[in-house]
Amino acid sequence: MEKKDHNQILRGFHARQSRQLVAIAMALFLVLLSAVLYKRPGVLGDFSKGALFGAQIVAIAAFLAFTSLNWRCPACNKNLGTDINRRVCKKCGTRLR
Ligand SMILES: [Zn+2]
């Protein structure tokens, strides 16, 4: 019974880690894209610099909101901090990998 629960935790962590990596890639892409558009206005049409700055803020805020919901320990639901390859939850000590 306990072994099965731990497998669920491992699977849960793996799913969260995958989602987190996708979110990091998307956030980086959006921030880089708006930085490129900021330097070269007119590449994809007429963006105002204010709108690009706003888009960057929205992308970063969305990423942080997603992270705070997703990047949690599957066992104790506490935030896992900045290490994407965390092996053990530092709050409850559950092995995550
Ligand atoms: Zn935990």
PDB file of C-alpha atoms and ligand atoms in Angstrom:
ATOM      1  CA  MET A   1       0.000   0.000   0.000  1.00  0.00           C
ATOM      2  CA  GLU A   2       2.722   2.428   0.972  1.00  0.00           C
ATOM      3  CA  LYS A   3       4.778   1.465  -2.094  1.00  0.00           C
ATOM      4  CA  LYS A   4       1.817   2.213  -4.352  1.00  0.00           C
ATOM      5  CA  ASP A   5       1.345   5.614  -2.711  1.00  0.00           C
ATOM      6  CA  HIS A   6       4.990   6.428  -3.232  1.00  0.00           C
ATOM      7  CA  ASN A   7       4.753   5.481  -6.902  1.00  0.00           C
ATOM      8  CA  GLN A   8       1.859   7.894  -7.208  1.00  0.00           C
ATOM      9  CA  ILE A   9       4.011  10.602  -5.633  1.00  0.00           C
ATOM     10  CA  LEU A  10       6.860   9.871  -8.053  1.00  0.00           C
ATOM     11  CA  ARG A  11       4.478  10.003 -11.015  1.00  0.00           C
ATOM     12  CA  GLY A  12       2.900  13.177  -9.686  1.00  0.00           C
ATOM     13  CA  PHE A  13       6.274  14.838  -9.307  1.00  0.00           C
ATOM     14  CA  HIS A  14       7.320  13.759 -12.799  1.00  0.00           C
ATOM     15  CA  ALA A  15       4.143  15.262 -14.303  1.00  0.00           C
ATOM     16  CA  ARG A  16       4.699  18.518 -12.395  1.00  0.00           C
ATOM     17  CA  GLN A  17       8.339  18.644 -13.473  1.00  0.00           C
ATOM     18  CA  SER A  18       7.364  18.156 -17.145  1.00  0.00           C
ATOM     19  CA  ARG A  19       4.733  20.892 -16.928  1.00  0.00           C
ATOM     20  CA  GLN A  20       7.221  23.167 -15.194  1.00  0.00           C
ATOM     21  CA  LEU A  21       9.866  22.655 -17.919  1.00  0.00           C
ATOM     22  CA  VAL A  22       7.279  23.469 -20.611  1.00  0.00           C
ATOM     23  CA  ALA A  23       6.262  26.600 -18.689  1.00  0.00           C
ATOM     24  CA  ILE A  24       9.914  27.704 -18.340  1.00  0.00           C
ATOM     25  CA  ALA A  25      10.496  27.166 -22.080  1.00  0.00           C
ATOM     26  CA  MET A  26       7.352  29.109 -22.982  1.00  0.00           C
ATOM     27  CA  ALA A  27       8.157  31.974 -20.598  1.00  0.00           C
ATOM     28  CA  LEU A  28      11.723  32.223 -21.941  1.00  0.00           C
ATOM     29  CA  PHE A  29      10.449  32.137 -25.512  1.00  0.00           C
ATOM     30  CA  LEU A  30       7.877  34.879 -24.894  1.00  0.00           C
ATOM     31  CA  VAL A  31      10.351  37.104 -23.055  1.00  0.00           C
ATOM     32  CA  LEU A  32      13.008  36.624 -25.755  1.00  0.00           C
ATOM     33  CA  LEU A  33      10.442  37.174 -28.504  1.00  0.00           C
ATOM     34  CA  SER A  34       9.282  40.457 -26.994  1.00  0.00           C
ATOM     35  CA  ALA A  35      12.918  41.496 -26.458  1.00  0.00           C
ATOM     36  CA  VAL A  36      13.613  40.873 -30.164  1.00  0.00           C
ATOM     37  CA  LEU A  37      10.468  42.743 -31.191  1.00  0.00           C
ATOM     38  CA  TYR A  38      11.438  45.562 -28.838  1.00  0.00           C
ATOM     39  CA  LYS A  39      14.799  45.939 -30.589  1.00  0.00           C
ATOM     40  CA  ARG A  40      13.319  45.629 -34.066  1.00  0.00           C
ATOM     41  CA  PRO A  41       9.902  47.217 -34.115  1.00  0.00           C
ATOM     42  CA  GLY A  42       8.059  46.405 -37.318  1.00  0.00           C
ATOM     43  CA  VAL A  43       9.313  42.811 -37.735  1.00  0.00           C
ATOM     44  CA  LEU A  44       5.849  41.373 -37.096  1.00  0.00           C
ATOM     45  CA  GLY A  45       3.869  44.556 -37.561  1.00  0.00           C
ATOM     46  CA  ASP A  46       3.438  47.645 -35.500  1.00  0.00           C
ATOM     47  CA  PHE A  47       3.829  47.007 -31.789  1.00  0.00           C
ATOM     48  CA  SER A  48       4.128  49.889 -29.416  1.00  0.00           C
ATOM     49  CA  LYS A  49       6.971  49.474 -26.938  1.00  0.00           C
ATOM     50  CA  GLY A  50       4.493  49.955 -24.121  1.00  0.00           C
ATOM     51  CA  ALA A  51       2.401  47.018 -25.363  1.00  0.00           C
ATOM     52  CA  LEU A  52       5.508  44.811 -25.585  1.00  0.00           C
ATOM     53  CA  PHE A  53       6.542  45.765 -22.084  1.00  0.00           C
ATOM     54  CA  GLY A  54       3.020  44.949 -20.906  1.00  0.00           C
ATOM     55  CA  ALA A  55       3.157  41.586 -22.707  1.00  0.00           C
ATOM     56  CA  GLN A  56       6.431  40.758 -20.949  1.00  0.00           C
ATOM     57  CA  ILE A  57       4.958  41.624 -17.569  1.00  0.00           C
ATOM     58  CA  VAL A  58       1.895  39.478 -18.316  1.00  0.00           C
ATOM     59  CA  ALA A  59       4.096  36.550 -19.462  1.00  0.00           C
ATOM     60  CA  ILE A  60       6.223  36.733 -16.313  1.00  0.00           C
ATOM     61  CA  ALA A  61       3.191  37.115 -14.032  1.00  0.00           C
ATOM     62  CA  ALA A  62       1.455  34.149 -15.715  1.00  0.00           C
ATOM     63  CA  PHE A  63       4.615  32.077 -15.326  1.00  0.00           C
ATOM     64  CA  LEU A  64       4.945  32.935 -11.635  1.00  0.00           C
ATOM     65  CA  ALA A  65       1.255  32.199 -11.021  1.00  0.00           C
ATOM     66  CA  PHE A  66       1.540  28.849 -12.830  1.00  0.00           C
ATOM     67  CA  THR A  67       4.707  27.998 -10.898  1.00  0.00           C
ATOM     68  CA  SER A  68       3.108  28.745  -7.541  1.00  0.00           C
ATOM     69  CA  LEU A  69       0.218  26.396  -8.406  1.00  0.00           C
ATOM     70  CA  ASN A  70       2.191  23.646 -10.159  1.00  0.00           C
ATOM     71  CA  TRP A  71       5.599  23.513  -8.497  1.00  0.00           C
ATOM     72  CA  ARG A  72       4.517  21.874  -5.264  1.00  0.00           C
ATOM     73  CA  CYS A  73       5.402  18.676  -3.463  1.00  0.00           C
ATOM     74  CA  PRO A  74       2.855  15.975  -4.430  1.00  0.00           C
ATOM     75  CA  ALA A  75       2.960  14.652  -0.853  1.00  0.00           C
ATOM     76  CA  CYS A  76       2.706  17.752   1.354  1.00  0.00           C
ATOM     77  CA  ASN A  77       1.724  20.398  -1.247  1.00  0.00           C
ATOM     78  CA  LYS A  78       4.454  22.821  -0.150  1.00  0.00           C
ATOM     79  CA  ASN A  79       6.340  24.899  -2.711  1.00  0.00           C
ATOM     80  CA  LEU A  80       9.476  23.133  -3.977  1.00  0.00           C
ATOM     81  CA  GLY A  81      11.683  26.214  -4.369  1.00  0.00           C
ATOM     82  CA  THR A  82      14.031  26.992  -7.232  1.00  0.00           C
ATOM     83  CA  ASP A  83      15.645  23.595  -7.932  1.00  0.00           C
ATOM     84  CA  ILE A  84      14.012  21.974 -10.978  1.00  0.00           C
ATOM     85  CA  ASN A  85      15.894  18.715 -10.290  1.00  0.00           C
ATOM     86  CA  ARG A  86      14.993  18.476  -6.627  1.00  0.00           C
ATOM     87  CA  ARG A  87      15.294  14.879  -5.383  1.00  0.00           C
ATOM     88  CA  VAL A  88      13.791  15.230  -1.933  1.00  0.00           C
ATOM     89  CA  CYS A  89      11.138  17.603  -0.629  1.00  0.00           C
ATOM     90  CA  LYS A  90      12.887  19.762   1.947  1.00  0.00           C
ATOM     91  CA  LYS A  91       9.605  20.314   3.824  1.00  0.00           C
ATOM     92  CA  CYS A  92       8.420  16.732   4.368  1.00  0.00           C
ATOM     93  CA  GLY A  93      11.479  14.697   3.275  1.00  0.00           C
ATOM     94  CA  THR A  94       9.570  12.661   0.664  1.00  0.00           C
ATOM     95  CA  ARG A  95      11.781  11.220  -2.063  1.00  0.00           C
ATOM     96  CA  LEU A  96      10.613  12.710  -5.372  1.00  0.00           C
ATOM     97  CA  ARG A  97      12.761  10.743  -7.840  1.00  0.00           C
TER      98      ARG A  97
HETATM   99 ZN    ZN B   1       6.806  17.570   0.743  1.00  0.00          ZN
END
